[in-house]
Coordinates of C-alpha atoms in Angstrom, one line a residue:
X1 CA 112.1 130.5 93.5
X2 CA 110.1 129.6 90.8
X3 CA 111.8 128.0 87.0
X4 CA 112.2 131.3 85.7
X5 CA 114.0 132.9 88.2
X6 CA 116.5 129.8 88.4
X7 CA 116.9 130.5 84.7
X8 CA 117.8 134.3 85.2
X9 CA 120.1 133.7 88.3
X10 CA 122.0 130.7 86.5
X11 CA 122.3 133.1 83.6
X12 CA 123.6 136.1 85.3
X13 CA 126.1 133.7 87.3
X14 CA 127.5 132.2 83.6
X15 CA 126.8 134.7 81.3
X16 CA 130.4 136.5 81.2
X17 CA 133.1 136.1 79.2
X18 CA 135.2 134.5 81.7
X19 CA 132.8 131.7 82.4
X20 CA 132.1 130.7 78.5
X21 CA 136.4 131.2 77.7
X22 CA 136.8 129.1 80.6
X23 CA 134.3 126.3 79.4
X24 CA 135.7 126.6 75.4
X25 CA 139.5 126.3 76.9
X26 CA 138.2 123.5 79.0
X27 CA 136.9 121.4 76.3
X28 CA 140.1 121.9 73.8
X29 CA 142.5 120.8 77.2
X30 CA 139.7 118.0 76.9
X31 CA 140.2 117.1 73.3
X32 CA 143.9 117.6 73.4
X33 CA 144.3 115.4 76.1
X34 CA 142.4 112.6 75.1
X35 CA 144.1 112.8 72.3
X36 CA 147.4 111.7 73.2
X37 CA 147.5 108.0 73.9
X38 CA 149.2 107.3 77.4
X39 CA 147.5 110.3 78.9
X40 CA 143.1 110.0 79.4
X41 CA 140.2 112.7 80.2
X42 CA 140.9 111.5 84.1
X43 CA 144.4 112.6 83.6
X44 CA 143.9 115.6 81.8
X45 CA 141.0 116.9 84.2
X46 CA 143.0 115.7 87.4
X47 CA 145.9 117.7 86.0
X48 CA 143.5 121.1 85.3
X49 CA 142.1 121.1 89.0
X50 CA 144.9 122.6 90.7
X51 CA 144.6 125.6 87.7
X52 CA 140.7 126.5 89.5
X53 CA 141.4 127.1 92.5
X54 CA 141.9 130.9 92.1
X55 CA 138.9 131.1 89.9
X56 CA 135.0 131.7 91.4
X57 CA 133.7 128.1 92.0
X58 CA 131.2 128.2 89.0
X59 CA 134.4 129.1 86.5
X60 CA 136.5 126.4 87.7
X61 CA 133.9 123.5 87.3
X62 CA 132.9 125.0 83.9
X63 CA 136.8 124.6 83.2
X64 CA 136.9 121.1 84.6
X65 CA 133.4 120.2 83.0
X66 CA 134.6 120.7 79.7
X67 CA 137.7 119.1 80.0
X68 CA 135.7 116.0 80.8
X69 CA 133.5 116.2 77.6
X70 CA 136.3 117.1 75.4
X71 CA 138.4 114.3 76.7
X72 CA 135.8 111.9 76.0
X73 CA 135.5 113.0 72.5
X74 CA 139.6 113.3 72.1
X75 CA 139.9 109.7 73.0
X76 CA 137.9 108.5 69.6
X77 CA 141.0 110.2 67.4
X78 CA 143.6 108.1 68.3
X79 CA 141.0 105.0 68.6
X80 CA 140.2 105.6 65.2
X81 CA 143.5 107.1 63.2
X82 CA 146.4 104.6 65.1
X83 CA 144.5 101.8 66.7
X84 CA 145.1 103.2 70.1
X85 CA 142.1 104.5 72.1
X86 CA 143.3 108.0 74.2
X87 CA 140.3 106.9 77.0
X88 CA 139.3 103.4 78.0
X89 CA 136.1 105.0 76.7
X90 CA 137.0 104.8 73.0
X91 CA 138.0 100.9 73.2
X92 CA 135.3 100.0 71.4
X93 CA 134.8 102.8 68.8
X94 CA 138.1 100.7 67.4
X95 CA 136.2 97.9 66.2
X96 CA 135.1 99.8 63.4
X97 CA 136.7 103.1 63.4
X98 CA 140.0 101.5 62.4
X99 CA 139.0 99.3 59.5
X100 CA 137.3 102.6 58.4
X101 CA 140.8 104.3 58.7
X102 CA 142.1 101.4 56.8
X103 CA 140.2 102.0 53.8
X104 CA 140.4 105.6 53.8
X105 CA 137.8 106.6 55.4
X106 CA 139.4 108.2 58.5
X107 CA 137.8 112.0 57.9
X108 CA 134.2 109.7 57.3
X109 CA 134.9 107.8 60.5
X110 CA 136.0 110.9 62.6
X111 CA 133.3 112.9 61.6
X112 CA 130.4 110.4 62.4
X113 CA 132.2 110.2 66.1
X114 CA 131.9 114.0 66.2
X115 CA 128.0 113.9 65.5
X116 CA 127.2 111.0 67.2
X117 CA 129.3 112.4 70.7
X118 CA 127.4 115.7 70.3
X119 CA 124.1 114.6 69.7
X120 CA 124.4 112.1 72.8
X121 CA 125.6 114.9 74.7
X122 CA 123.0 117.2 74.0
X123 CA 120.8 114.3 75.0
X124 CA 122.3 113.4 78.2
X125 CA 122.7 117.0 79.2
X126 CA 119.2 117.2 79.0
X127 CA 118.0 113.9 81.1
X128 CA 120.7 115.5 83.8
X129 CA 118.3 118.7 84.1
X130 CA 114.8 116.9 83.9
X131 CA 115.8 114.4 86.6
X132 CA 118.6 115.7 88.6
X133 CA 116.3 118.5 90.3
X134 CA 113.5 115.7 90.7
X135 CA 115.9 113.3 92.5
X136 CA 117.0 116.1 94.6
X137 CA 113.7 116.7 95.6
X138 CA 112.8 113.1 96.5
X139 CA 116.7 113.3 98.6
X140 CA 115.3 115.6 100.2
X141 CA 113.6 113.3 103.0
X142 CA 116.5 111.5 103.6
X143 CA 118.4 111.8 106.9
X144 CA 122.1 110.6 108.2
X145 CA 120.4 107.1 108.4
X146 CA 119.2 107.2 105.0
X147 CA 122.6 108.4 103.5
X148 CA 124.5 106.0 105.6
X149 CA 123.0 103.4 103.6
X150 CA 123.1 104.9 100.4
X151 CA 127.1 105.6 100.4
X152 CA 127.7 102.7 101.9
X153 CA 125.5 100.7 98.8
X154 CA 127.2 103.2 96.4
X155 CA 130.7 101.9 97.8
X156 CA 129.6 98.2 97.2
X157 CA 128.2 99.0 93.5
X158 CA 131.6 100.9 93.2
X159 CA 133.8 98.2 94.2
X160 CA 131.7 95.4 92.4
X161 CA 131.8 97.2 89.0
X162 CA 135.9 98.1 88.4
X163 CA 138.0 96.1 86.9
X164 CA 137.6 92.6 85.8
X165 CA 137.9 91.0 89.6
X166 CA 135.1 92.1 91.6
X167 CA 137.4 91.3 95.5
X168 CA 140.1 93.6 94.1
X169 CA 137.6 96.6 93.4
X170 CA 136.5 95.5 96.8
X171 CA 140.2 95.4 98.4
X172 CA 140.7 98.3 96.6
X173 CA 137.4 100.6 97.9
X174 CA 138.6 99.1 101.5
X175 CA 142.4 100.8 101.5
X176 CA 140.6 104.0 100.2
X177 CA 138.3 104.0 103.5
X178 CA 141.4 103.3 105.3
X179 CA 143.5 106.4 104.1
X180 CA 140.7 108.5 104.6
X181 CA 140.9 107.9 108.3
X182 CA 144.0 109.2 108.4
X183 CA 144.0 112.9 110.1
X184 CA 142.7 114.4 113.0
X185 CA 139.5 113.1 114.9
X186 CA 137.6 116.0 114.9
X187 CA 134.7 114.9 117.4
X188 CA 137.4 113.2 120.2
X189 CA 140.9 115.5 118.7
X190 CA 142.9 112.0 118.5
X191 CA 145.2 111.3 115.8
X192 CA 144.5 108.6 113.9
X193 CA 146.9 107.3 112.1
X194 CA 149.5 110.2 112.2
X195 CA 152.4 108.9 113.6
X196 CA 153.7 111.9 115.0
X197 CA 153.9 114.0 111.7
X198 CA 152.0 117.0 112.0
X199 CA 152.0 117.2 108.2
X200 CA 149.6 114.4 108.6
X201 CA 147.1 115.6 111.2
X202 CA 145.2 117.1 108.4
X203 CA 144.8 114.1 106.7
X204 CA 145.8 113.1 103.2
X205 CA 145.4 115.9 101.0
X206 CA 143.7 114.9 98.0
X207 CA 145.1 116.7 95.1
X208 CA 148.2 115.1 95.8
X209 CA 146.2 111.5 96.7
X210 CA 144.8 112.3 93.0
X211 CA 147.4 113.1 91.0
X212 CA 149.9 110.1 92.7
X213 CA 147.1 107.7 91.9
X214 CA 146.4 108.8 88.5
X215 CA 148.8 110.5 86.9
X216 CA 152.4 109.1 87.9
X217 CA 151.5 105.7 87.4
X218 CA 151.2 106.6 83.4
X219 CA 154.2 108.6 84.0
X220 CA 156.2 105.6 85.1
X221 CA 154.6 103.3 82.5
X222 CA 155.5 105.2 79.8
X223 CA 159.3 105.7 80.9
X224 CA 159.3 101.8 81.6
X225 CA 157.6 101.6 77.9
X226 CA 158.6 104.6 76.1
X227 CA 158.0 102.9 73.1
X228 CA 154.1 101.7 73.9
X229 CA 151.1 103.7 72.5
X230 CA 153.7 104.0 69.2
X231 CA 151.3 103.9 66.0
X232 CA 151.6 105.5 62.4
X233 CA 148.5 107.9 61.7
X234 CA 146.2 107.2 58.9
X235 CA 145.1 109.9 56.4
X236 CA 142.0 111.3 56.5
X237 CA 141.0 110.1 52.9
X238 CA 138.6 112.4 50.7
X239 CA 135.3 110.1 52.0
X240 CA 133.4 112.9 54.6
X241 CA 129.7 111.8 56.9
X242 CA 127.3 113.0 55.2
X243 CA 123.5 113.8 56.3
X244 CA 122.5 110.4 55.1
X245 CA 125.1 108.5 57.2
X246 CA 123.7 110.8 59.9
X247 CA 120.1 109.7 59.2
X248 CA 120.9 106.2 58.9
X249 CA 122.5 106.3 62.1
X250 CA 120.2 108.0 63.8
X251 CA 118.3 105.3 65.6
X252 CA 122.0 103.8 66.6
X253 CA 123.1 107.3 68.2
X254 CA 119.2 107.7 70.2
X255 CA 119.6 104.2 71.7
X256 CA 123.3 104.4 72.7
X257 CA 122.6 107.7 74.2
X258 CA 120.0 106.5 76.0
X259 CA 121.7 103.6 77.3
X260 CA 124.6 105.6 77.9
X261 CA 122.3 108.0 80.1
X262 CA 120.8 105.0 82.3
X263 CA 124.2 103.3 82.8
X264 CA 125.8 107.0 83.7
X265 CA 123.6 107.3 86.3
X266 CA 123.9 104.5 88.2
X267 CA 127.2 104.8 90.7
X268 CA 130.1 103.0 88.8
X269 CA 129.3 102.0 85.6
X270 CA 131.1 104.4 83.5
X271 CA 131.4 105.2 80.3
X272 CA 133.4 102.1 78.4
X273 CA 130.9 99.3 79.6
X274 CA 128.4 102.0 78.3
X275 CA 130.0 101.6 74.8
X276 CA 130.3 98.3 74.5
X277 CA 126.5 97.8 75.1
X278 CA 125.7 100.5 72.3
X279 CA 127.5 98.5 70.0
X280 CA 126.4 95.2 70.4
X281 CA 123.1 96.2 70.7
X282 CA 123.2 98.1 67.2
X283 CA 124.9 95.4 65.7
X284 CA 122.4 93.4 66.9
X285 CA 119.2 95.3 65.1
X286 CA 121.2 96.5 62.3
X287 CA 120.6 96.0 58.7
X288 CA 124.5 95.8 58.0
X289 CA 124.8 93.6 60.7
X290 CA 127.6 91.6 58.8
X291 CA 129.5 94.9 58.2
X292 CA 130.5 95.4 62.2
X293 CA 133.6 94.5 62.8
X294 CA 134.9 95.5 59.4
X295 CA 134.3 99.3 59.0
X296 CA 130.7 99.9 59.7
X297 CA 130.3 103.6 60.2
X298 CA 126.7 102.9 62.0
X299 CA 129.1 100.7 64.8
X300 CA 131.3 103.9 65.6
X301 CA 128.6 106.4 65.9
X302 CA 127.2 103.7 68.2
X303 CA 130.2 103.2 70.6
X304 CA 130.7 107.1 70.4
X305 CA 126.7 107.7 71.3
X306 CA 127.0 105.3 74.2
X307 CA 130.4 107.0 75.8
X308 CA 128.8 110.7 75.3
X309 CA 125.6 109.4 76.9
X310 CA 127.3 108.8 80.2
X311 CA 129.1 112.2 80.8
X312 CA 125.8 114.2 81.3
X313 CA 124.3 111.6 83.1
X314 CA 127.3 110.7 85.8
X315 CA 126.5 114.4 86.9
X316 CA 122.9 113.0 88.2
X317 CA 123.9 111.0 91.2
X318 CA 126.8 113.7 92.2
X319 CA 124.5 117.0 92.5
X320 CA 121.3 115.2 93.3
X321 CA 123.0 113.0 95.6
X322 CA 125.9 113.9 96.6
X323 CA 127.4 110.5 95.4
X324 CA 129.8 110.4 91.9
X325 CA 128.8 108.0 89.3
X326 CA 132.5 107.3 88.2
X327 CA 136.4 108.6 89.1
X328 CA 136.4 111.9 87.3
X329 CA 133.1 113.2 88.6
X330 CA 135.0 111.6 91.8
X331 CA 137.4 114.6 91.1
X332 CA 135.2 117.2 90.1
X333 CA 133.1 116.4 93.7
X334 CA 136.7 117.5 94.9
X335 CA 136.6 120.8 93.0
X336 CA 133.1 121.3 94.8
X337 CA 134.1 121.1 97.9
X338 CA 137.5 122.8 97.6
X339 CA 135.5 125.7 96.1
X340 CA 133.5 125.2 99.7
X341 CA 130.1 123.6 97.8
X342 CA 128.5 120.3 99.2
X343 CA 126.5 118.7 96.2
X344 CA 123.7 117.1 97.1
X345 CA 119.9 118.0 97.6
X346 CA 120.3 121.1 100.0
X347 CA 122.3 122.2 96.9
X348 CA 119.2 122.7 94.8
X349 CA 117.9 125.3 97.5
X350 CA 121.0 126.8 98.9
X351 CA 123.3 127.5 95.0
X352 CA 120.5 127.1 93.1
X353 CA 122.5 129.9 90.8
X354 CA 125.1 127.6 90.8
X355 CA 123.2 124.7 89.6
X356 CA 121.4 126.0 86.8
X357 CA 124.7 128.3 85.9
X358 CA 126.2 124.3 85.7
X359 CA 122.9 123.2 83.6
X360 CA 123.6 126.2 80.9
X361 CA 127.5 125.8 80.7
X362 CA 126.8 122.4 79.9
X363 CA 123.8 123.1 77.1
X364 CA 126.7 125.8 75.9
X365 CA 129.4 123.0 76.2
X366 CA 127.9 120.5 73.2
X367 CA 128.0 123.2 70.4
X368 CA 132.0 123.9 71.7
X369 CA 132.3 120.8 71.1
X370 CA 131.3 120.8 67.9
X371 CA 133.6 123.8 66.8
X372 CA 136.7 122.4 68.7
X373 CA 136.0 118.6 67.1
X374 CA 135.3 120.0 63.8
X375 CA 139.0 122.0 64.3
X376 CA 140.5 118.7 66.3
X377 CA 139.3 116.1 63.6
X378 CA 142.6 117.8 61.1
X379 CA 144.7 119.4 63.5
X380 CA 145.1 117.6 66.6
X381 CA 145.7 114.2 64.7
X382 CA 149.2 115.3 65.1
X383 CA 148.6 115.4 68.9
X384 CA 148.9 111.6 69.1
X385 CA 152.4 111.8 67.3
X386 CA 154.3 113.6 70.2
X387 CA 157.4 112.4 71.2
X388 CA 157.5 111.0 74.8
X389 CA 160.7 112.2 75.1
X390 CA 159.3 115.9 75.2
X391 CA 155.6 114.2 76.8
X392 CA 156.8 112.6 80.2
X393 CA 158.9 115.8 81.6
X394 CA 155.8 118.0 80.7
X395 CA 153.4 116.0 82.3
X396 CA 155.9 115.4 85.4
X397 CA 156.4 119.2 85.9
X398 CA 152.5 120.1 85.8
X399 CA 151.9 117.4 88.2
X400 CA 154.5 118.5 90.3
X401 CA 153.5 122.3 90.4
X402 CA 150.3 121.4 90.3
X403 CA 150.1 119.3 94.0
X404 CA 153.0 122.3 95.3
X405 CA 150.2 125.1 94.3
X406 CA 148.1 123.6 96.8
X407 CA 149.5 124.7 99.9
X408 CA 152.9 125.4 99.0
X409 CA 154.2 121.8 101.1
X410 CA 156.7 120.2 99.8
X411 CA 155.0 117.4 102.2
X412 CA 152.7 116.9 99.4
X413 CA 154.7 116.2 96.6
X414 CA 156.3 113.1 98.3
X415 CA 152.8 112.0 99.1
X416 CA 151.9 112.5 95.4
X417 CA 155.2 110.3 94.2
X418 CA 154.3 107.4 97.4
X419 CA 150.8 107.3 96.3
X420 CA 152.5 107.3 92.2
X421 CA 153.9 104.0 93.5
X422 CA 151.0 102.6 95.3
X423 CA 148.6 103.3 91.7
X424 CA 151.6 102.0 89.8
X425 CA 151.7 98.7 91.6
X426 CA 147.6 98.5 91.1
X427 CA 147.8 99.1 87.6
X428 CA 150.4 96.1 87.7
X429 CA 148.5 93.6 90.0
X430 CA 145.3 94.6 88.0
X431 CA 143.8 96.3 91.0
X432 CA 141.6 98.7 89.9
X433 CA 142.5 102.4 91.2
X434 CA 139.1 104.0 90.8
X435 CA 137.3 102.5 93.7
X436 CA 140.3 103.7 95.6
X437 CA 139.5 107.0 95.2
X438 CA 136.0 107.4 95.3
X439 CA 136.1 105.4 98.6
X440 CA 138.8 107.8 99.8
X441 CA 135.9 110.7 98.8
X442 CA 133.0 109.0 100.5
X443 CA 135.0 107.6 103.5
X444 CA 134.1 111.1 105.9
X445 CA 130.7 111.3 104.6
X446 CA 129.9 107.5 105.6
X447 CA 131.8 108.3 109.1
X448 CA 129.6 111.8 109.7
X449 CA 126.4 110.2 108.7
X450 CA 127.2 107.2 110.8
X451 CA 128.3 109.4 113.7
X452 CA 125.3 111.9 113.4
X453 CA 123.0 108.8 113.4
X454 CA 124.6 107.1 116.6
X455 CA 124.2 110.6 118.0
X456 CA 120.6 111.1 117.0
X457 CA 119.6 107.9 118.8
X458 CA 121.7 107.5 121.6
X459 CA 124.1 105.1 120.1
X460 CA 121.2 102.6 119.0
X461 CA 122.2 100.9 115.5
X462 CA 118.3 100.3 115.0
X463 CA 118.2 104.4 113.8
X464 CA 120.1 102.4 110.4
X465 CA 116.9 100.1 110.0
X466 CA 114.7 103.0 110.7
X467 CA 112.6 103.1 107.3
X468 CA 111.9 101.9 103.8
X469 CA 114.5 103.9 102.7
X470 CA 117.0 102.6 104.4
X471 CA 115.9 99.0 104.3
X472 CA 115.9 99.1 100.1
X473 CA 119.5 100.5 100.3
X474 CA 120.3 97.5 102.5
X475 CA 118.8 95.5 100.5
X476 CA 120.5 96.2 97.7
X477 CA 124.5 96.5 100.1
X478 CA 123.4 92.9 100.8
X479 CA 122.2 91.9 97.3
X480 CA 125.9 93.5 95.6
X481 CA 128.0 91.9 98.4
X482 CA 127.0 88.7 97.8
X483 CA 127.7 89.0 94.1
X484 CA 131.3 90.0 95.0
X485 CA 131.3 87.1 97.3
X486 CA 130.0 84.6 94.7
X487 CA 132.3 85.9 91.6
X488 CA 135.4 85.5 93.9
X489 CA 134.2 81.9 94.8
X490 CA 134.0 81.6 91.4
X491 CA 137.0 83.0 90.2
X492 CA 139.1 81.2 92.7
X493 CA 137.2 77.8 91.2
X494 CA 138.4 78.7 88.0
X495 CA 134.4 79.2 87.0
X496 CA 134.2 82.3 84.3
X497 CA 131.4 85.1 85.4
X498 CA 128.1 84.0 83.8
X499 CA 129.0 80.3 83.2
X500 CA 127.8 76.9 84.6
X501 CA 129.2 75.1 87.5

């Protein structure tokens, strides 16, 4: 199928009404949600998946897609208007977007966010559809051998990248494997795992895994808290961005985006190391250098640029590869294969529709963006004044419905509120709950690919050493775990990350 005709098939699978309302609803949920400190874009898209799955495949990921773009915008009005950031995203778009608010510049600050998030997603939409196909094609050669290596090297960088303690991303990646053996062995038909319950021979199911693990926990902190996330909203002012803050910015907003695209699509970064490293790097090649810190407009189209750049980009790994870069595409990978899609390379041959549908929603998705922020930047500053005590039963009875939609078990519910506890107690002992889950994910595809490879050689591990391939992703498993090794060493010495002995 030549370029063309992927154009015309991706156009005619998108181009309805249904597909583009579903996209424009998506990135408002987005925006809303990230708007409201105590919930985040991971909530608010884990909370619209159980919503798609009457809709055709293409019209649910749209939906989720936008949510995920709109929340990371949302997060930067809170950030900037009470001092609170909606996503962990938007922590450092506070550095300057507050002192900004401070002075009355709230409306200037908000609307710099707005350009700077739209321009760096139009930027990283774009480096998603030059290289995404590409590294499908190059995937393409790889076999169960090849793949074993590569999730297992994507758990390692996953686990060695959460949090602030390396061996409790890597604890944390290991119960995730774990759960996901529970279920039915579908090569031997032993349960593993089951104890009996044939609720259980299914396995986990993972909206329910999902929501417990990210949703409840902020449920039960903000009804152990109910007075946290509690700030007074600035004015807007009467200062506005203007096209020469744009054009002063401009080199700020190119190089976070672009840093933002090469950290999104490596497995794990995510998008609030992204930020960071936009800022520091304008601040360190600006003129106003001396300005960061104290209301710098250039430092929050920076942060904003670097956050935007990843969401395009976190897409590359999961339809090239199969693999998600961080915990929301970790959930939209579950929307594909709910919807019965496998991303990965066959994906580019088999739904190519699909794909480039995905690659024009998301072109479409930057200028909603830009009419929903526009809208957002005065209305929904009210968003982040809603009272909790209206807040926490609304969010309990979506997450509720939205696990019971599933398959209609009540089964599932009490596996969403045990796994509520589980995330709640990892957001208390600081273990980070994303390598959890995108273990959980990856956990079948590491056991098939190992399984298939056994198979294909007669039970000889050598098939794992079998090329180049495979040796540079071991290479690299080898190189990240003994990183892990040496920062926990470190840490239990008392040594901080970086520093001398």
């Amino acid at each position: 199928m030549s370029f063309m005709d992927s154009i015309a098939a991706g156009l005619s699978l998108v181009g309805n009404v249904e597909s583009f309302l579903a996209l424009f609803v998506g990135v408002a949920i987005g925006t809303i949600g990230g708007a409201i400190p105590g919930m985040s874009a991971t909530m608010a898209v884990a909370l619209t998946l159980p919503f798609t799955f009457a809709m055709q495949p293409i019209t649910g990921i749209l939906l989720l897609l936008g949510v995920y773009k709109g929340g990371i915008f949302g997060g930067s009005i809170p950030a900037i208007l009470i001092k609170t950031p909606g996503t962990p995203a938007s922590s450092a778009t506070i550095l300057d977007g507050y002192p900004m608010a401070e002075k009355g510049e709230a409306g200037r600050a908000l609307g710099m966010a707005l350009w700077a998030s739209c321009t760096a997603d139009v930027i990283s939409n774009l480096a998603l559809i030059l290289f995404a196909g590409w590294l499908a094609s190059f995937a393409l050669s790889f076999g169960p051998p090849e793949f074993f290596t590569l999730i297992l090297f994507s758990l390692t960088i996953i686990a060695g990248v959460s949090g602030t303690s390396l061996l409790r991303g890597a604890l944390s990646a290991l119960l995730g494997l774990l759960l996901a053996t529970i279920g039915l062995d579908l090569v031997y038909g032993t349960n593993r795992f089951t104890f009996g319950d044939p609720n259980m021979m299914g396995g986990l199911n993972f909206i329910a895994v999902l929501i417990g693990l990210f949703a409840i926990p902020e449920i039960l902190a903000m009804v152990w808290n109910p007075t946290a996330h509690v700030g007074t909203a600035r004015s807007l002012g009467n200062n506005r961005v203007t096209f020469a803050d744009y054009r002063r910015c401009f080199k700020s907003i190119v190089r976070g985006s672009f840093i933002g695209v090469f950290l999104g699509s490596i497995p794990g970064i995510g998008a609030a190391p992204s930020a960071f490293l936009s800022y520091s790097e304008a601040r360190r090649t600006s003129k106003n250098r001396d300005n960061f810190g104290k209301g710098e407009v250039e430092g929050v189209a920076a942060s904003e640029a670097g956050n935007n750049g990843v969401a395009g980009a976190t897409l590359i790994p999961l339809l090239a590869l199969g693999v998600p870069g961080d915990v929301i595409t970790a959930i939209i990978i579950g929307a594909f294969m709910i919807h019965g899609l496998q991303p990965g390379p066959m994906m580019f041959i088999l739904n190519v529709d699909i794909i480039y549908g995905l690659f024009i929603g998301l072109i479409v998705s930057s200028f909603f963006l830009f009419i929903v922020g526009t809208v957002a930047i005065r209305g929904f500053k009210y968003v982040a004044d809603i009272p909790k005590r209206i807040l926490i039963p609304a969010v309990l009875v979506l997450c509720i419905y939205g696990v019971f939609a599933v398959n209609n078990n009540i089964f599932d519910v009490g596996v969403m509120f045990a796994m509520g506890w589980v995330g709640y107690l990892m957001v208390r002992y600081q273990v980070p709950a994303a390598p959890f889950l995108i273990a959980f994910i990856l956990g079948p595809l590491l056991e098939d690919n190992f399984r298939q490879s056994m198979l294909m050689s007669g039970s000889d591990p050598l098939i794992l050493f079998r090329g180049p391939i495979t040796w540079f992703f071991w290479l690299l498993t080898v190189i990240t775990v003994i990183a892990i090794v040496r920062a926990g060493v470190r840490a239990v010495r008392g040594i901080p990350l970086g520093g001398g002995p």
